Coordinates of C-alpha atoms and ligand atoms in Angstrom, one line a residue:
M113 CA 96.1 74.9 137.2
K114 CA 98.4 73.2 134.7
F115 CA 97.7 75.9 132.1
I116 CA 98.5 78.7 134.6
F117 CA 101.8 77.0 135.4
I118 CA 102.7 76.6 131.7
F119 CA 101.8 80.3 131.1
L120 CA 103.9 81.5 134.1
F121 CA 106.8 79.3 133.1
S122 CA 106.7 80.5 129.4
V123 CA 106.6 84.1 130.6
L124 CA 109.2 83.9 133.4
S125 CA 111.6 81.8 131.3
C126 CA 111.6 84.2 128.4
E127 CA 114.4 86.6 127.5
I128 CA 114.4 90.1 129.1
Y129 CA 115.6 92.9 126.9
D130 CA 116.5 96.5 128.0
V131 CA 114.9 97.8 124.8
T132 CA 112.5 96.2 122.4
V133 CA 111.8 98.2 119.3
V134 CA 108.7 97.2 117.4
G135 CA 109.0 98.2 113.7
G136 CA 111.6 97.7 111.0
G137 CA 111.5 101.0 109.1
P138 CA 113.9 103.9 109.4
A139 CA 112.5 104.9 112.9
G140 CA 112.8 101.3 114.3
L141 CA 116.2 100.6 112.8
T142 CA 117.7 103.9 113.9
A143 CA 116.3 103.3 117.4
G144 CA 117.8 99.8 117.3
L145 CA 121.2 101.2 116.2
Y146 CA 121.3 103.8 118.9
A147 CA 120.1 101.5 121.7
A148 CA 122.6 98.8 120.8
R149 CA 125.4 101.4 120.6
L150 CA 124.5 102.6 124.1
G151 CA 125.2 99.1 125.3
L152 CA 121.6 98.2 125.9
K153 CA 120.3 94.7 125.2
T154 CA 118.2 95.4 122.2
L155 CA 115.7 93.5 120.2
V156 CA 114.1 94.9 117.0
V157 CA 110.8 93.2 116.1
A158 CA 110.9 94.2 112.5
G159 CA 107.8 92.7 111.0
E160 CA 107.4 89.8 108.6
I161 CA 108.0 92.2 105.7
P162 CA 110.5 94.5 107.3
G163 CA 111.5 97.9 105.9
G164 CA 108.4 99.9 106.1
Q165 CA 107.3 102.3 103.3
L166 CA 110.9 103.0 102.2
T167 CA 111.2 99.5 100.7
G168 CA 108.6 100.5 98.1
T169 CA 110.4 103.7 97.2
S170 CA 112.8 103.3 94.2
L171 CA 114.8 106.4 94.7
V172 CA 115.0 108.4 97.9
E173 CA 116.3 111.8 96.9
N174 CA 115.9 113.7 100.2
F175 CA 117.8 111.6 102.7
P176 CA 120.8 113.8 103.6
G177 CA 124.2 112.4 102.6
F178 CA 123.1 110.8 99.3
V179 CA 123.6 113.5 96.7
E180 CA 122.4 111.3 93.8
G181 CA 119.7 109.7 95.9
I182 CA 119.6 106.1 97.1
D183 CA 117.4 103.1 96.5
G184 CA 114.9 102.8 99.4
A185 CA 115.5 99.0 99.9
L186 CA 119.2 99.6 99.9
L187 CA 119.0 102.4 102.4
I188 CA 116.9 100.2 104.7
G189 CA 119.2 97.2 104.2
N190 CA 122.2 99.4 105.2
M191 CA 120.3 100.7 108.3
R192 CA 119.6 97.1 109.3
R193 CA 123.2 95.9 108.9
Q194 CA 124.4 99.0 110.9
A195 CA 122.1 98.1 113.8
E196 CA 123.1 94.5 113.7
K197 CA 126.8 95.4 113.6
Y198 CA 126.5 97.0 117.0
G199 CA 124.6 94.0 118.5
A200 CA 120.9 94.7 118.0
L201 CA 119.0 91.4 117.5
I202 CA 116.5 91.7 114.6
K203 CA 113.5 89.3 114.3
E204 CA 111.5 89.3 111.2
E205 CA 108.2 88.7 113.0
N206 CA 105.1 90.7 113.8
A207 CA 104.2 91.9 117.2
E208 CA 100.8 90.5 118.1
S209 CA 100.0 92.3 121.4
V210 CA 101.6 93.8 124.4
S211 CA 100.7 94.0 128.1
F212 CA 101.7 97.0 130.1
T213 CA 100.2 95.7 133.3
Q214 CA 103.3 93.9 134.6
F215 CA 106.9 94.9 134.5
P216 CA 109.1 94.1 132.6
Y217 CA 106.4 94.6 129.9
I218 CA 105.4 91.5 128.0
L219 CA 105.2 91.5 124.2
T220 CA 103.6 88.5 122.3
L221 CA 104.9 87.9 118.8
G222 CA 103.0 86.4 115.9
T223 CA 104.7 83.1 116.6
K224 CA 103.2 83.3 120.2
E225 CA 106.8 83.7 121.5
K226 CA 106.8 86.0 124.6
V227 CA 109.4 88.7 125.1
R228 CA 110.0 90.7 128.3
S229 CA 111.4 94.2 128.0
R230 CA 112.2 97.1 130.4
T231 CA 111.4 99.6 127.7
I232 CA 109.5 99.5 124.5
I233 CA 109.8 101.7 121.4
I234 CA 106.7 101.7 119.2
A235 CA 107.8 102.4 115.6
T236 CA 105.2 100.5 113.6
G237 CA 104.6 103.2 111.0
A238 CA 101.5 103.9 109.0
F239 CA 99.6 102.2 106.2
P240 CA 97.9 103.6 103.1
R241 CA 94.3 104.7 103.7
R242 CA 91.5 103.3 101.6
L243 CA 88.3 105.0 100.4
G244 CA 86.2 102.2 102.0
L245 CA 84.2 101.3 98.8
L246 CA 83.2 97.7 98.2
S247 CA 84.4 98.0 94.5
E248 CA 87.7 99.3 95.7
G249 CA 88.2 96.1 97.9
A250 CA 87.1 93.8 95.1
L251 CA 89.5 95.4 92.6
F252 CA 92.4 95.9 94.9
G253 CA 95.5 94.4 93.1
K254 CA 93.4 94.1 89.9
G255 CA 93.8 97.7 88.8
V256 CA 93.5 99.5 92.2
S257 CA 96.8 100.2 93.9
T258 CA 98.4 102.3 96.6
C259 CA 101.9 102.1 95.2
A260 CA 102.8 103.7 91.9
V261 CA 106.4 102.8 92.4
C262 CA 105.4 99.2 92.4
D263 CA 102.8 99.2 89.7
A264 CA 103.4 102.2 87.3
S265 CA 105.2 100.1 84.7
L266 CA 102.0 98.0 84.2
Y267 CA 100.3 101.0 82.8
K268 CA 102.4 101.8 79.7
G269 CA 100.2 103.7 77.2
K270 CA 97.1 103.3 79.5
K271 CA 94.9 105.8 81.3
V272 CA 95.1 106.1 85.1
V273 CA 93.5 108.0 87.9
V274 CA 95.3 109.2 91.0
I275 CA 93.1 110.1 94.0
G276 CA 94.3 112.7 96.5
G277 CA 95.8 116.1 96.8
G278 CA 98.8 115.7 99.0
D279 CA 102.5 115.2 98.2
S280 CA 102.0 111.5 97.7
A281 CA 99.3 112.0 95.1
F282 CA 101.4 114.5 93.2
E283 CA 104.5 112.3 93.3
E284 CA 102.5 109.3 92.1
A285 CA 101.0 111.3 89.3
L286 CA 104.4 112.4 88.1
L287 CA 105.8 108.9 88.2
L288 CA 102.8 107.5 86.4
S289 CA 102.9 110.2 83.7
R290 CA 106.2 108.6 82.5
F291 CA 104.4 105.4 81.7
A292 CA 100.7 106.1 81.2
S293 CA 99.2 108.0 78.2
K294 CA 97.0 110.0 80.5
V295 CA 96.9 110.7 84.2
T296 CA 93.9 112.3 85.8
M297 CA 94.2 113.5 89.4
V298 CA 90.9 113.6 91.2
H299 CA 90.7 115.6 94.4
R300 CA 87.8 116.2 96.8
S301 CA 88.4 119.8 97.4
G302 CA 89.9 122.8 95.6
S303 CA 93.0 123.3 97.7
F304 CA 96.1 121.0 97.7
K305 CA 98.3 120.0 100.6
A306 CA 101.2 119.2 98.2
Q307 CA 104.4 121.3 98.1
A308 CA 104.6 124.0 95.5
V309 CA 107.5 122.4 93.7
L310 CA 105.5 119.2 93.1
R311 CA 102.4 121.2 92.0
E312 CA 104.5 123.2 89.5
R313 CA 106.0 120.0 88.1
V314 CA 102.5 118.5 87.6
M315 CA 101.3 121.7 85.9
K316 CA 104.1 121.5 83.5
T317 CA 103.4 117.8 82.6
E318 CA 101.2 117.7 79.5
N319 CA 99.6 114.3 80.1
I320 CA 98.4 115.1 83.7
E321 CA 95.0 116.7 84.2
I322 CA 93.5 117.7 87.5
K323 CA 89.8 117.5 88.4
T324 CA 88.9 119.1 91.7
H325 CA 85.7 119.1 93.9
R326 CA 85.0 115.5 93.0
T327 CA 84.6 112.5 95.3
V328 CA 84.8 108.9 94.0
K329 CA 81.5 107.1 94.4
E330 CA 82.4 103.8 92.7
I331 CA 85.3 102.1 90.9
C332 CA 84.1 100.1 87.8
D333 CA 83.9 97.2 87.1
P334 CA 84.1 94.6 89.9
E335 CA 82.0 92.2 87.9
K336 CA 84.6 92.1 85.1
G337 CA 87.4 91.7 87.6
F338 CA 89.4 94.7 86.2
V339 CA 89.1 98.5 86.3
T340 CA 87.2 100.2 83.5
G341 CA 86.7 103.6 85.1
I342 CA 85.4 105.5 88.1
I343 CA 82.1 107.2 88.9
M344 CA 82.7 110.6 90.5
L345 CA 80.2 112.9 92.2
S346 CA 80.5 116.6 91.8
G347 CA 77.8 118.7 93.5
G348 CA 75.5 115.7 93.5
V349 CA 76.0 115.1 89.8
E350 CA 77.5 111.8 88.6
E351 CA 80.3 111.8 86.1
K352 CA 82.0 108.7 84.6
L353 CA 85.7 108.7 83.7
A354 CA 87.2 105.8 81.8
C355 CA 90.5 104.5 83.0
D356 CA 92.6 101.3 83.4
G357 CA 94.0 101.8 86.8
V358 CA 93.2 103.7 90.0
F359 CA 96.0 104.8 92.4
L360 CA 94.9 105.8 95.9
A361 CA 97.1 108.5 97.6
I362 CA 94.8 109.7 100.4
G363 CA 97.1 109.5 103.4
H364 CA 97.8 106.9 106.0
E365 CA 96.5 105.2 109.1
A366 CA 98.8 104.5 112.1
G367 CA 100.0 100.9 112.4
T368 CA 98.5 100.4 115.8
G369 CA 96.4 97.3 115.3
W370 CA 98.7 95.2 117.6
L371 CA 98.1 97.8 120.4
L372 CA 94.3 97.3 120.5
G373 CA 93.5 96.2 124.0
S374 CA 96.7 97.7 125.4
G375 CA 94.8 100.7 126.8
I376 CA 96.9 103.3 125.1
L377 CA 94.9 104.1 122.0
D378 CA 92.2 106.7 121.4
G379 CA 89.0 106.0 119.5
K380 CA 90.7 106.7 116.2
G381 CA 93.5 104.1 116.8
R382 CA 96.1 106.8 117.5
I383 CA 98.5 106.6 120.5
A384 CA 96.9 108.7 123.2
A385 CA 99.2 108.1 126.2
L386 CA 102.5 106.3 126.7
P387 CA 103.2 104.2 129.9
R388 CA 106.5 104.8 131.7
G389 CA 109.4 103.4 129.7
V390 CA 107.4 103.3 126.5
F391 CA 108.3 105.6 123.6
S392 CA 107.1 106.1 120.1
A393 CA 109.0 107.0 116.9
G394 CA 108.3 107.6 113.3
D395 CA 105.1 107.8 111.3
V396 CA 103.0 105.8 113.9
A397 CA 102.8 109.0 116.0
D398 CA 103.5 111.6 113.3
E399 CA 100.7 112.8 111.2
H400 CA 102.5 115.8 109.9
Y401 CA 106.1 115.3 108.8
R402 CA 106.2 111.6 107.8
Q403 CA 109.7 111.7 106.2
A404 CA 112.3 109.0 106.4
I405 CA 114.7 111.5 108.0
T406 CA 112.2 112.7 110.6
A407 CA 111.4 109.0 111.4
A408 CA 115.1 108.2 111.7
G409 CA 115.6 111.3 113.9
S410 CA 112.7 110.4 116.2
G411 CA 114.0 106.8 116.4
C412 CA 117.3 108.2 117.7
K413 CA 115.4 110.4 120.3
A414 CA 113.4 107.4 121.5
A415 CA 116.5 105.3 122.0
L416 CA 118.1 108.1 124.0
D417 CA 114.9 108.5 126.0
A418 CA 114.9 104.8 126.8
Y419 CA 118.6 104.9 127.8
Y420 CA 118.0 107.9 130.2
Y421 CA 114.9 106.2 131.6
L422 CA 116.8 103.0 132.4
Q423 CA 119.6 105.0 133.9
N424 CA 117.2 106.8 136.2
Q425 CA 115.6 103.5 137.2
E426 CA 119.0 102.1 138.2
N427 CA 119.8 105.3 140.2
V428 CA 116.4 105.0 142.1
Q429 CA 116.9 101.3 143.0
Ligands
LIG286 P1 98.2 113.9 103.1 O1 99.2 115.0 103.0 O2 97.5 113.6 104.4 O3 97.2 114.1 101.9 C1 96.1 113.2 101.8 C2 95.3 113.7 100.7 O4 94.2 112.8 100.4 C3 94.6 115.1 100.9 O5 94.6 115.8 99.7 C4 93.2 114.7 101.4 O6 92.2 115.6 101.0 C5 92.9 113.4 100.6 N1 92.0 112.5 101.2 C6 92.1 112.0 102.5 N2 91.1 111.2 102.8 C7 90.4 111.1 101.6 C8 89.2 110.4 101.2 N3 88.6 109.6 102.1 N4 88.7 110.6 100.0 C9 89.3 111.5 99.1 N5 90.5 112.2 99.4 C10 91.0 112.0 100.7 O7 98.9 112.5 102.8 P2 100.2 112.2 101.9 O8 100.1 112.9 100.6 O9 100.3 110.7 101.9 O10 101.4 112.8 102.7 C11 101.6 112.4 104.0 C12 102.8 113.1 104.6 O11 104.0 112.6 103.9 C13 102.8 114.6 104.4 O12 103.3 115.3 105.5 C14 103.7 114.8 103.2 O13 104.3 116.1 103.1 C15 104.7 113.7 103.3 N6 105.2 113.3 102.0 C16 106.3 114.0 101.6 C17 106.9 113.6 100.3 C18 108.1 114.4 99.9 O14 108.6 115.2 100.6 N7 108.6 114.1 98.7 C19 106.3 112.6 99.6 C20 105.1 112.0 100.0 C21 104.6 112.3 101.3 P3 92.0 117.0 101.8 O15 93.2 117.9 101.3 O16 90.7 117.5 101.3 O17 92.1 116.7 103.2

């Protein structure tokens, strides 16, 4: 009885927001900016390490308005200051779970703090996919990486492998080619998702080689604690390739772990249905475009949708 009372007290005494945005990347911060400017009481739960994938991008060259490009962390920092300037409260905490069974909805933060909100904008982004090999896990951070921007300079004069055939893989290979003596791209099929402009740049880069129709069976050598090469499979035949580093660029998984148990995910962890007053923005619900500008645009749309939803609610009551 005492515990039920404490629980009810902690929930009922907690702050109620008009909009709670979960996510601190371009989608979440743009949603926060727009919601705050619309006069809504706005909280942005930005994550313990806010900023999303852009913070790991040294130069963002395709965000309109920055002719010479802009540093990713600087762009995110500016978005954050702009949202705060108009009154959005930003908490550098993770969302742990959410309950959509009562209204206002209840969000539990990593600190166990509870937040009530009339609307929620889910903008928790996406995370780099892994191959799922034991050796990959053992060597992660010891030669296996998902971020060339972060780690390329460690491979001056060394040999590296980039796995994948999309834009990310081609961009990573191009960046790595400026440091490494040799970059080998390994791709499981014979066709590439990457844009033609990136493919052409790679073709013109002497120290990048592409190997297609190969899957990675193992990364060597976990026993030594560093990368010595990979074992590939091609038509059932094993092939070893010596290298010092392996960069995974094989797409992303939606950042929906905190929504497990909320009843809104499908079997693959993707958002399947949104309750009333709940909106999504950015890469968490975008498997196709995944650009900073599309994330920001969808953050704007989600904030406007939350605003119109709240207006309708007020008119109904
Ligand atoms: P992506 O386009 O989904 O490509 C993932 C690549 O990894 C594909 O080639 C895929 O092979 C391969 N792959 C997936 N799972 C694999 C596995 N288990 N083992 C081996 N290979 C695997 O992902 P992305 O390159 O990260 O790009 C995501 C989105 O961001 C795209 O829309 C892209 O255009 C965008 N993006 C844009 C830029 C830019 O505009 N400068 C930069 C980076 C990303 P299959 O082809 O065989 O499926």
